[in-house]
Coordinates of C-alpha atoms and ligand atoms in Angstrom, one line a residue:
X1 CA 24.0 -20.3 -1.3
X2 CA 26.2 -21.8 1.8
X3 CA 25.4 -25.5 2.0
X4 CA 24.4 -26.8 5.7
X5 CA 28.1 -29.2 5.7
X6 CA 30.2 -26.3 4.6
X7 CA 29.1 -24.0 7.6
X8 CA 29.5 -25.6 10.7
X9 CA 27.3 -22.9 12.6
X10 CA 24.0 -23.8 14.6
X11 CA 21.1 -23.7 12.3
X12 CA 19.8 -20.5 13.4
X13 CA 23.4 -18.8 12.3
X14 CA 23.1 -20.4 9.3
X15 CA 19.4 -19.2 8.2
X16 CA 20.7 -15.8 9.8
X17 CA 24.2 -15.8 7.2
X18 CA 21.6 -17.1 4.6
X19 CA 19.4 -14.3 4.9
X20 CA 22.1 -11.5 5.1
X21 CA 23.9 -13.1 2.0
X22 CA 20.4 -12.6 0.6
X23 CA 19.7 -9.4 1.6
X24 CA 23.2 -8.3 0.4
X25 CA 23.2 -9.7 -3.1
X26 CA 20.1 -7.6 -3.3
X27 CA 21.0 -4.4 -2.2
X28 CA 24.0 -5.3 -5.0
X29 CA 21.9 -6.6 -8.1
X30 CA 19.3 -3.4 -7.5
X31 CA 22.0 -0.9 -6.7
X32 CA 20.2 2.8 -5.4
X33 CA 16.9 1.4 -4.7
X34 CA 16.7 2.1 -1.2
X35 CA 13.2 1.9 -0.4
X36 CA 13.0 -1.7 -2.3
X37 CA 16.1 -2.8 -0.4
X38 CA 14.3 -1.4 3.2
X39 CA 11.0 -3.5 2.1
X40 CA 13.0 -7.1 1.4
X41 CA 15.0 -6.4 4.8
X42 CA 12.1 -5.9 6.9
X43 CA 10.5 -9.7 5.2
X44 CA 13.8 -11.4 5.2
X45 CA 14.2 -10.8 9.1
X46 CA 10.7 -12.0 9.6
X47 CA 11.0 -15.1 8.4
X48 CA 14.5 -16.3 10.2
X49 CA 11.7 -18.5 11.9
X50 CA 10.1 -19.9 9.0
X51 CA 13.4 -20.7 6.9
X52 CA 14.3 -22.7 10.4
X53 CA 11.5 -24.8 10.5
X54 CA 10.9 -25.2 6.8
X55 CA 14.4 -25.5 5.1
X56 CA 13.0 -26.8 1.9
X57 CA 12.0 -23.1 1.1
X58 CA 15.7 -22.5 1.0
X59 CA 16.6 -25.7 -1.2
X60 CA 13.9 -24.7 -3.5
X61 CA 15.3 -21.0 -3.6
X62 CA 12.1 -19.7 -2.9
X63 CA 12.9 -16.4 -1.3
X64 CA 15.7 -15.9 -4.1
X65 CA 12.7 -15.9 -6.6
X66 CA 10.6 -14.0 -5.0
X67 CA 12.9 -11.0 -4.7
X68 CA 13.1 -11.3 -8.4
X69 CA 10.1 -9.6 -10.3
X70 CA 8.5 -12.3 -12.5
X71 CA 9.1 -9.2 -15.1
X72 CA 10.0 -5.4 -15.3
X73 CA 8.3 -2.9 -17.9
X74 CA 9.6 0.3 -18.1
X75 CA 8.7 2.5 -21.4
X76 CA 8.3 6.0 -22.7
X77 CA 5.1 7.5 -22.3
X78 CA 5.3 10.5 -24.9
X79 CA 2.5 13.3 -24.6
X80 CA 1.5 16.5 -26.1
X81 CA 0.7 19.4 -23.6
X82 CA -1.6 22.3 -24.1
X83 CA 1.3 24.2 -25.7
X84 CA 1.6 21.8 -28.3
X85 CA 4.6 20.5 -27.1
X86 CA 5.8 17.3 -26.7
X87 CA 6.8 15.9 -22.9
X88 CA 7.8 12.3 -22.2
X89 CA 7.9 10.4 -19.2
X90 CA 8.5 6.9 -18.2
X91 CA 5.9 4.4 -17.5
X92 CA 6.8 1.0 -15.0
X93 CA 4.9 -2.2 -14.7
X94 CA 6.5 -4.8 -12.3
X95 CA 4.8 -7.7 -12.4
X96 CA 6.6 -9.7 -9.5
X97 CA 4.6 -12.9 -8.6
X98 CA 1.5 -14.6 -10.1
X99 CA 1.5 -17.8 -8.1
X100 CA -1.6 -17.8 -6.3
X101 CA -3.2 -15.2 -8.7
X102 CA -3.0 -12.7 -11.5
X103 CA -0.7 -9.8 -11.0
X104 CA -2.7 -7.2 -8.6
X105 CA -1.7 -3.6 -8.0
X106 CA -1.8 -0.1 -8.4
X107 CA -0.6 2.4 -10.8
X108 CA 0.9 5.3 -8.9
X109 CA 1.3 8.9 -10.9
X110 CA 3.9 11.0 -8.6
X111 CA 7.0 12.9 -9.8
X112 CA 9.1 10.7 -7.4
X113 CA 7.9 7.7 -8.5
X114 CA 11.5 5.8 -9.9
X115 CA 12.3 1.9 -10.3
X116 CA 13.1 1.5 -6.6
X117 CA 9.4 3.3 -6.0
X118 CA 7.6 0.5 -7.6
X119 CA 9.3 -2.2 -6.8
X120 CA 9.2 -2.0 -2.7
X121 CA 5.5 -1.6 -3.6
X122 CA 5.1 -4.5 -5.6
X123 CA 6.8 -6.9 -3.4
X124 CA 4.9 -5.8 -0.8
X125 CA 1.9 -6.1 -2.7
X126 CA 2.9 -10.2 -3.0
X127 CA 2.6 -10.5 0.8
X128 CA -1.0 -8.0 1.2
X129 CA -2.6 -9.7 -1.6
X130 CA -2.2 -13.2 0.0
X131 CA -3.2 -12.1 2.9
X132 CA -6.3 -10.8 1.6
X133 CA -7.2 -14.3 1.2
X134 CA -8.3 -13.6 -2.3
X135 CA -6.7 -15.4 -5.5
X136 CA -4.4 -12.7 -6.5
X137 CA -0.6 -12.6 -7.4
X138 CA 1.6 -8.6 -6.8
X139 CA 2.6 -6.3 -8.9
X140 CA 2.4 -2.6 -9.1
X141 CA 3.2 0.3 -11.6
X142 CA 3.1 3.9 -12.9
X143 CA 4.8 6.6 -13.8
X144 CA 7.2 9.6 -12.6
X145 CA 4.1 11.9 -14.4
X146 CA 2.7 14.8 -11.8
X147 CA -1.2 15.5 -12.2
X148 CA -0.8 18.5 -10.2
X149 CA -1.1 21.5 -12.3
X150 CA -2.2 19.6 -15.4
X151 CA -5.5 20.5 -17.2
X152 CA -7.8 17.5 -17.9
X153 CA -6.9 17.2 -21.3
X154 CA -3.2 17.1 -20.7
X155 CA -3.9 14.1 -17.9
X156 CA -6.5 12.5 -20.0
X157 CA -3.5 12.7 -23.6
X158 CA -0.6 11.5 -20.8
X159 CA -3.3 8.8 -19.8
X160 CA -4.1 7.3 -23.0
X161 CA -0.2 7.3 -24.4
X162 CA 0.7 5.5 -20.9
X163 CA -2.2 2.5 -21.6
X164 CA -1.1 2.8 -25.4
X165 CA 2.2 0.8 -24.6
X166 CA 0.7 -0.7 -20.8
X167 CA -2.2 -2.8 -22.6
X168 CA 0.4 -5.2 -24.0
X169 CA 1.0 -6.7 -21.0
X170 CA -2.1 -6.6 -18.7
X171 CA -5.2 -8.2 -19.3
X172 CA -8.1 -9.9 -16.9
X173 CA -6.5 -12.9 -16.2
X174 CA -2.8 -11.9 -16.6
X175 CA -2.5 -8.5 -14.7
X176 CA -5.2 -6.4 -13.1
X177 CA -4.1 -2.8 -12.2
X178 CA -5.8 0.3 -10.0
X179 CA -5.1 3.5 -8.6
X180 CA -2.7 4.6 -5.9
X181 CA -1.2 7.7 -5.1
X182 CA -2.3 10.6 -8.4
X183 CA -4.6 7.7 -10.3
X184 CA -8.5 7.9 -8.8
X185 CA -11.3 8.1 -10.7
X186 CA -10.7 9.9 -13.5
X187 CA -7.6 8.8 -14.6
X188 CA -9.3 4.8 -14.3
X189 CA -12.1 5.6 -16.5
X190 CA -9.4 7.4 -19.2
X191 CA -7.7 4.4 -18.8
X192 CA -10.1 2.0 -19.2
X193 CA -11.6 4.0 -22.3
X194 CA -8.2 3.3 -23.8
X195 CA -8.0 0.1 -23.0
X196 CA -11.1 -0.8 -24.7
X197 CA -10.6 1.2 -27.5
X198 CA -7.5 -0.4 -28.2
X199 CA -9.2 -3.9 -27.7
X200 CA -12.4 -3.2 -29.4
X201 CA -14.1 -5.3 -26.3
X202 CA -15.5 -4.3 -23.3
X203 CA -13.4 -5.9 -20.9
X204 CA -14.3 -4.6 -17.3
X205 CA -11.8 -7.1 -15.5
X206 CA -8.9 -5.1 -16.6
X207 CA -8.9 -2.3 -13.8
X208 CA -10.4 -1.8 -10.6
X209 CA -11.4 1.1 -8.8
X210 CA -14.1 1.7 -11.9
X211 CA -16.8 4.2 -11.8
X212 CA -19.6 2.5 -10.8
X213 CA -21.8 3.2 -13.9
X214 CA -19.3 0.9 -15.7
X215 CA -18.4 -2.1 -13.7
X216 CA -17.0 -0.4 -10.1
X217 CA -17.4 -1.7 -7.3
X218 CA -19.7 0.2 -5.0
X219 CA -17.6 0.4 -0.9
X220 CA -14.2 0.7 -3.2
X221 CA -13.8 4.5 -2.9
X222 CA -13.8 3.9 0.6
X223 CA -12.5 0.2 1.3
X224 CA -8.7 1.3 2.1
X225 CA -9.2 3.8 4.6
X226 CA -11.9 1.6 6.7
X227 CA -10.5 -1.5 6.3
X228 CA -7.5 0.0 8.1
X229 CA -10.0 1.3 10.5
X230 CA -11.4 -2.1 10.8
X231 CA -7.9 -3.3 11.3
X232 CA -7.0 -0.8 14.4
X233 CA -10.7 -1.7 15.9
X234 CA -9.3 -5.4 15.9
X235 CA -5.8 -4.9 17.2
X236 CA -7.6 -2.4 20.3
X237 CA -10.7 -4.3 20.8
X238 CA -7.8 -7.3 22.1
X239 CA -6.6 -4.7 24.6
X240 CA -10.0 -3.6 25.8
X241 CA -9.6 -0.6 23.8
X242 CA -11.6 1.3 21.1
X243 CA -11.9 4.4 18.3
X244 CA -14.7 5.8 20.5
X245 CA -13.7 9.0 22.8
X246 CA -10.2 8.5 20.9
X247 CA -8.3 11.3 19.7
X248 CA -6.8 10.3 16.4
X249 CA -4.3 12.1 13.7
X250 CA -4.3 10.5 10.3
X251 CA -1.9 12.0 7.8
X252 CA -2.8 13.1 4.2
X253 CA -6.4 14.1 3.3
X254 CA -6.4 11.9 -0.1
X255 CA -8.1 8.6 -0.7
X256 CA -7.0 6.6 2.2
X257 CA -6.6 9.2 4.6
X258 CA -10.7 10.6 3.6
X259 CA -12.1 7.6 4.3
X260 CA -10.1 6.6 7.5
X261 CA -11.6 10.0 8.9
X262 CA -14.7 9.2 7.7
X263 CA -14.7 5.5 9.7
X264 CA -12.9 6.6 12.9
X265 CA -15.5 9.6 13.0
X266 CA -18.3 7.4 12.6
X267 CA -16.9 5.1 15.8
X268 CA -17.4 7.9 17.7
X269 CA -12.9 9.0 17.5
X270 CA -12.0 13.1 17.4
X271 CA -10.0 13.3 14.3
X272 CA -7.8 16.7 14.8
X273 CA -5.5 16.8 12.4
X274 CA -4.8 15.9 8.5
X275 CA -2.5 17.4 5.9
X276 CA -1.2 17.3 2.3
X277 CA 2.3 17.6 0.6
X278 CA 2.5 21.1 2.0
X279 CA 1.2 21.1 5.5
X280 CA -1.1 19.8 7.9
X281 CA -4.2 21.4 10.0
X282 CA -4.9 20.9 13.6
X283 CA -8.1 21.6 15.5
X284 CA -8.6 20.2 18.9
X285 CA -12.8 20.8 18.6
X286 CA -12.0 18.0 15.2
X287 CA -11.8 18.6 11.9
X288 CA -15.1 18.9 9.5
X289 CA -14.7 15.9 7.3
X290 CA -17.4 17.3 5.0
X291 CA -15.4 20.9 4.6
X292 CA -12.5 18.4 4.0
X293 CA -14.0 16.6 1.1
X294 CA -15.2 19.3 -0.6
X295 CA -12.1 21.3 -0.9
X296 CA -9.9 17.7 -2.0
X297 CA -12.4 15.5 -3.9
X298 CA -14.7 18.5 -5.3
X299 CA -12.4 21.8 -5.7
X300 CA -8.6 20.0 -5.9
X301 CA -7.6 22.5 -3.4
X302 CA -4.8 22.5 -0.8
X303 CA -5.6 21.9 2.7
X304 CA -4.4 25.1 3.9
X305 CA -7.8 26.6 2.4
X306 CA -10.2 24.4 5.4
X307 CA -8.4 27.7 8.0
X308 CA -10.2 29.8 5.9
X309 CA -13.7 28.4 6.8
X310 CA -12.8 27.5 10.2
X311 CA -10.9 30.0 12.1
X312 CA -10.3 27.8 15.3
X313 CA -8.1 25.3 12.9
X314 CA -4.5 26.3 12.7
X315 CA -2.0 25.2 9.3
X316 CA 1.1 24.6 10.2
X317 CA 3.4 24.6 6.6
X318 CA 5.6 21.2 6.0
X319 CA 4.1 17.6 6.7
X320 CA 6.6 16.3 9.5
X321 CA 5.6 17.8 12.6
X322 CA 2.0 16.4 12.5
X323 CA 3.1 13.5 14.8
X324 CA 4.3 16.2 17.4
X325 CA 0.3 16.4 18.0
X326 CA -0.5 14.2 20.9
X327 CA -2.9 11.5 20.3
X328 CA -4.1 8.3 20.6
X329 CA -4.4 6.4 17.3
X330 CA -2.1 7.6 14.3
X331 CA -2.7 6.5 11.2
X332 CA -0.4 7.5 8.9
X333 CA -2.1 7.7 5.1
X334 CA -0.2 10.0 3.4
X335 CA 3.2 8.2 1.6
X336 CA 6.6 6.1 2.3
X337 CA 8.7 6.8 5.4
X338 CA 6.5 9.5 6.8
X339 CA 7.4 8.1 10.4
X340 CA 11.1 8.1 11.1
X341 CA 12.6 7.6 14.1
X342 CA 12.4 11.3 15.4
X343 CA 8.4 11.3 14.5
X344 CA 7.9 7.6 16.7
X345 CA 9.7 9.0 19.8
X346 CA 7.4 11.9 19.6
X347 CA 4.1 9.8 19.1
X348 CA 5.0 7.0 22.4
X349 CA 6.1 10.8 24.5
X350 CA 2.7 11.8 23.5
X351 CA 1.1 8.9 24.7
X352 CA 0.3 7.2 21.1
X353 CA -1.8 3.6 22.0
X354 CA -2.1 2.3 18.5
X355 CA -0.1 2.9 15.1
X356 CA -2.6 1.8 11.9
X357 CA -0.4 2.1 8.5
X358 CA -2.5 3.0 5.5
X359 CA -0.5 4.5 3.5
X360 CA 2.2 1.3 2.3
X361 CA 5.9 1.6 4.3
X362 CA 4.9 4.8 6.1
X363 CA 7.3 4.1 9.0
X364 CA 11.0 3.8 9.0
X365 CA 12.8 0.3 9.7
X366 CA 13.9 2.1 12.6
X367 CA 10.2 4.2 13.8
X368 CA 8.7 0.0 14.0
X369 CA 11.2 -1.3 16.1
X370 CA 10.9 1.9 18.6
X371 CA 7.2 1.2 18.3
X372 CA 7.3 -2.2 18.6
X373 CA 10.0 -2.1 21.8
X374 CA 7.5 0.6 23.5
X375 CA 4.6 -1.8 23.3
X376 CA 2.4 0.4 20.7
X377 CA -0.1 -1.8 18.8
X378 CA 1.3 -1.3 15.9
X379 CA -0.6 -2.6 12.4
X380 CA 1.9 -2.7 9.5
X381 CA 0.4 -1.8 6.1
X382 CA 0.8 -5.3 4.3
X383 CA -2.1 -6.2 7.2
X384 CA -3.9 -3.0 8.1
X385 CA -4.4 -1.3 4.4
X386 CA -5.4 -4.6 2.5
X387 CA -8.7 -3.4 2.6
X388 CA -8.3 -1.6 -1.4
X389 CA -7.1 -4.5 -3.0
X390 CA -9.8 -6.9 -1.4
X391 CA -12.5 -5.1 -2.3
X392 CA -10.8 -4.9 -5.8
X393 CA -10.4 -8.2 -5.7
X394 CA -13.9 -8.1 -4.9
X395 CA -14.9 -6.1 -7.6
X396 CA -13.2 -8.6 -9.8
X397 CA -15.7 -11.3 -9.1
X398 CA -18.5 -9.1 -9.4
X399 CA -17.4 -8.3 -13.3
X400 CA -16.6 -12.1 -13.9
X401 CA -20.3 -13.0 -12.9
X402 CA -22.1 -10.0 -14.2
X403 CA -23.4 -8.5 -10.9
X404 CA -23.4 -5.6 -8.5
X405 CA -23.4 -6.3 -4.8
X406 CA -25.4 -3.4 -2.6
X407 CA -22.5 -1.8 -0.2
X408 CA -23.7 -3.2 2.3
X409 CA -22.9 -6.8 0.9
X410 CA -19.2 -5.6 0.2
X411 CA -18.6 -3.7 3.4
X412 CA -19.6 -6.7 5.1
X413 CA -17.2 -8.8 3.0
X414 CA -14.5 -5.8 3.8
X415 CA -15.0 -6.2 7.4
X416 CA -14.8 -10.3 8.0
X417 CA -12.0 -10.2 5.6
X418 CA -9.4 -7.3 7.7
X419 CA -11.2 -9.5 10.7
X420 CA -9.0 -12.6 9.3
X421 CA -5.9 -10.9 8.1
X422 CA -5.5 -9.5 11.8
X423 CA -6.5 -13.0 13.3
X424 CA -4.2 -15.2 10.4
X425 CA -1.3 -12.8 11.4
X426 CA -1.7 -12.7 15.3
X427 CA -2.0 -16.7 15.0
X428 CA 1.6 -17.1 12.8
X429 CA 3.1 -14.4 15.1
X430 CA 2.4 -16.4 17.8
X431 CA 3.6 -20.1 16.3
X432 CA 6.6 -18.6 15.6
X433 CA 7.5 -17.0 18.6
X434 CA 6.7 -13.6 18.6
X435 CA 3.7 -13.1 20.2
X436 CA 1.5 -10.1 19.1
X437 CA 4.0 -8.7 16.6
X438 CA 1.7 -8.0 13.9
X439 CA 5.0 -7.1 11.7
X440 CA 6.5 -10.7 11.6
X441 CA 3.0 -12.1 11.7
X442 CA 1.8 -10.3 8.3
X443 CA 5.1 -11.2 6.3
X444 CA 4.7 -15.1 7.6
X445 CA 1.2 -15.8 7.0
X446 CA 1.5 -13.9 3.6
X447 CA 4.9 -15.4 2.3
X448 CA 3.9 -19.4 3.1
X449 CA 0.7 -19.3 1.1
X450 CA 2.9 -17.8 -1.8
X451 CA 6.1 -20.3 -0.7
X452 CA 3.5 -23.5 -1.1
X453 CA 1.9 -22.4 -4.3
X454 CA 5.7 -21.6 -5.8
X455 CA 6.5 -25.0 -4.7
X456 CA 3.7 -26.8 -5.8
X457 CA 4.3 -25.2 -9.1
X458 CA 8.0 -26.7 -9.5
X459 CA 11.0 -24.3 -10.7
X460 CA 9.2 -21.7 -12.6
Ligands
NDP501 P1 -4.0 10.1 -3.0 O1 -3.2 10.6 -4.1 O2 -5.5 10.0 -3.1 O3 -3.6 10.9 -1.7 C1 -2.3 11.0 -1.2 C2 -2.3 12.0 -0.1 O4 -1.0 12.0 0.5 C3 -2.5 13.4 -0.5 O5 -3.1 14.1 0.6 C4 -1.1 13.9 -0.8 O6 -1.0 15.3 -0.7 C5 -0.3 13.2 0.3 N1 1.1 13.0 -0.2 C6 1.5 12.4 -1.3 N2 2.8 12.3 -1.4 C7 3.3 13.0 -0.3 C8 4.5 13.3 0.2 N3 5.6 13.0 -0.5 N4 4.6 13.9 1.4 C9 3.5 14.3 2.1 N5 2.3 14.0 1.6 C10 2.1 13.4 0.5 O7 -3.4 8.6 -2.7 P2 -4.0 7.5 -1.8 O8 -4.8 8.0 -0.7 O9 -4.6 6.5 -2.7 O10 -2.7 6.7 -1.3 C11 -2.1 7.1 0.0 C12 -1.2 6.0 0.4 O11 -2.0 4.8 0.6 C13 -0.1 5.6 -0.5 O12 1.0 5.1 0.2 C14 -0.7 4.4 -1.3 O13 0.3 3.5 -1.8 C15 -1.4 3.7 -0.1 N6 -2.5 2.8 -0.5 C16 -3.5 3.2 -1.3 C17 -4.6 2.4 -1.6 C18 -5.8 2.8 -2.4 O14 -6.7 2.0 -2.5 N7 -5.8 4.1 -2.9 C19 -4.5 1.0 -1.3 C20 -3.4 0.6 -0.4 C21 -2.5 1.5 -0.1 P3 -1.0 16.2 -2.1 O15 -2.5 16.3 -2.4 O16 -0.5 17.5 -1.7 O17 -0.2 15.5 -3.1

């Protein structure tokens, strides 16, 4: 680290060299993870402001730590399939700060899921968690396993080998995973059978996102998709705005994506277009939610199949040209980097007013700032999809004291809780000098909370 004599540049250059020396001994310590490196960068730039004003964070090497995962897991996860042979996949846990809370995440099952993968998600998950206001540290996990095409057996086998070697390091108070992309329902509950089967206890504060026969959370199936909602209400209610008479295109037709359909109908928005991994459908009249759960949640079809029920949709094959539809509101639910540059121009042509991420980094470095320079409200997904993890944060003190809140108790809860995330981040965007960017205003009010605790804590 330079020292403030040796460099005898004005302070902002210096925080700036800081920040890029940072950001470069990162990029060479994690060599190949790109999508980790893109999530430091976008934090390190935000707080140029905050380093400025509060140098001891650079004494105390704060940031230096905190791109540093508290620990890394990785292990084999060895399964048999229904041809009696053996498969083996890897299995991550990064648990990368607990100093306000235990480590809080999701467990994401995809083919690309890699080192890189999990850790841009689990240092993102630092900043989202303290937003959330709730006492809960980051991490995140999973495994480069693909559910699609497996038979319930094979999922439930790969399931129980992956807790096997994961229940060594996560417990109630230490580390509390979820579901993310590939891990709902059924892989929680196979999960959680493991867990207590290894344990011999009943331990419901292990995992969230439970069924709600066994310690779940009722309003956490749908908390992600309309808390970002919520969000988006916030940031257009400040402009006069609003979902109703919208026109909105959400991307993916999972978890997130479901349930942000299911709010932004309910305010009275025309949703006309969702996809999956293969394509997307478009219908001007607005898509039939109900057609849309049935053939995801219910049948584990592909959404080309809704054009089968209702002619006037069209399904266009690949996911990208989505944003070519002209809207209103996007919110992009689908996966990483899903927005890129091209996809933003498109949107602000089109007329796009407001930009809700719910799915975690779905834009490009380069689609925010081309958002951000065309005046688009634009909610990043640290802010606008901390919704899941609140209510399983939620859903956490509901198993510590025994007790079951009715939903509308915890969407009530959901709502005054995205209501202060957008208020805590427009207030620090605005004390340090950028006004209304909700980017730099997420990252700042999430990292100090974290900074203070590390600090308070001593060198750890
Ligand atoms: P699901 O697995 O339920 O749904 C994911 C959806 O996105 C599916 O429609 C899937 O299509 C599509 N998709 C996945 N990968 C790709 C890809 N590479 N290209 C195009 N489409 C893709 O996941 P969730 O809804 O839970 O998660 C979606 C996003 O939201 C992720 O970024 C996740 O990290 C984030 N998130 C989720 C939270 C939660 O509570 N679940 C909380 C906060 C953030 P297909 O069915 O074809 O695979």
């Amino acid at each position: 680290m330079p020292t403030l004599e040796k460099v005898k540049v004005t302070e902002t250059q210096f925080t700036m060299n800081y920040v890029n020396e940072l950001y470069e001994s990162v990029k060479k310590r994690n060599p190949h993870e790109v999508e980790f490196h893109q999530a430091v960068k976008e934090v390190l730039e935000s707080l140029i402001p905050v380093l400025e004003k509060h140098p001891h964070y650079i004494k105390q090497g704060i940031l230096e730590r905190m791109v540093e995962p508290e620990r890394m897991i990785s292990f084999r996860v060895p399964w048999v399939d229904d041809y009696g042979y053996v498969q083996v996949n890897r299995g991550y846990r990064v648990q990368f700060n607990s100093a306000i809370g235990p480590y809080k995440g999701g467990l994401r099952f995809h083919p690309t899921v890699n080192s890189s993968i999990i850790k841009f998600l689990g240092f993102e998950q630092i900043f989202k968690n303290s937003l959330t206001g709730q006492p809960i540290g980051g991490g995140k996990g999973g495994s480069d396993f693909n559910p699609k095409g497996k038979s319930n057996t094979e999922v439930m086998r790969f399931t129980q080998s992956f807790m096997t070697e994961l229940c060594k390091y996560i417990g109630p108070d230490t580390d509390v995973p979820a579901g993310d992309i590939g891990v709902g329902a059924r892989e929680i509950g196979y999960l959680f059978g493991q867990y207590k089967k290894i344990q011999g206890a009943f331990t419901a504060g292990v995992l969230t996102g439970k069924g709600l026969g066994y310690g779940g959370s009722i309003g956490r199936k749908e908390a992600t998709g309309y808390g970002t909602v919520y969000f988006v209400e916030e940031m257009l209610k400040d402009k006069g705005l609003g979902f109703k008479e919208s026109t909105v295109v959400i991307s993916g037709s999972g978890n997130v994506s479901i349930y942000a359909m299911e709010k932004a109908i309910q305010l009275g928005a025309t949703v006309v277009a969702c996809s999956d991994s293969n394509g997307y459908i478009y219908d001007k009249r607005g898509i039939d939610l109900t057609t849309v759960k049935r053939l995801k949640e219910v049948e584990g079809k592909r959404i080309s199949e809704y054009v089968d029920e209702h002619p006037s949709a069209e399904y266009t094959e690949g996911c990208k040209e989505i944003w070519s539809i002209p809207c209103d509101i996007a919110l992009p639910c689908a996966t990483q980097n899903e927005i890129d540059e091209h996809a933003a121009k498109l949107l602000v042509s089109n007329g796009v007013q407001a930009v809700g991420e719910g799915a975690n980094m779905p834009s490009t470095l380069q689609a925010v700032d081309f958002f951000l320079e065309n005046n688009v409200l634009f909610g990043p997904a640290k802010a606008a999809n901390a919704g899941g993890v609140s209510v399983s944060a939620l859903e956490m003190a509901q198993n510590s004291a025994r007790l079951s809140w009715s939903f509308e108790e915890v969407d009530l809860k959901l709502q005054q809780i995205m209501k202060k995330i957008y208020q805590d981040s427009m207030t620090a965007a605005k004390e340090y000098s950028n006004p209304g960017n909700l980017v730099v205003g997420a990252n700042i009010a999430g990292f100090i909370k974290v900074a203070d605790a590390m600090v308070e804590q001593g060198v750890i």
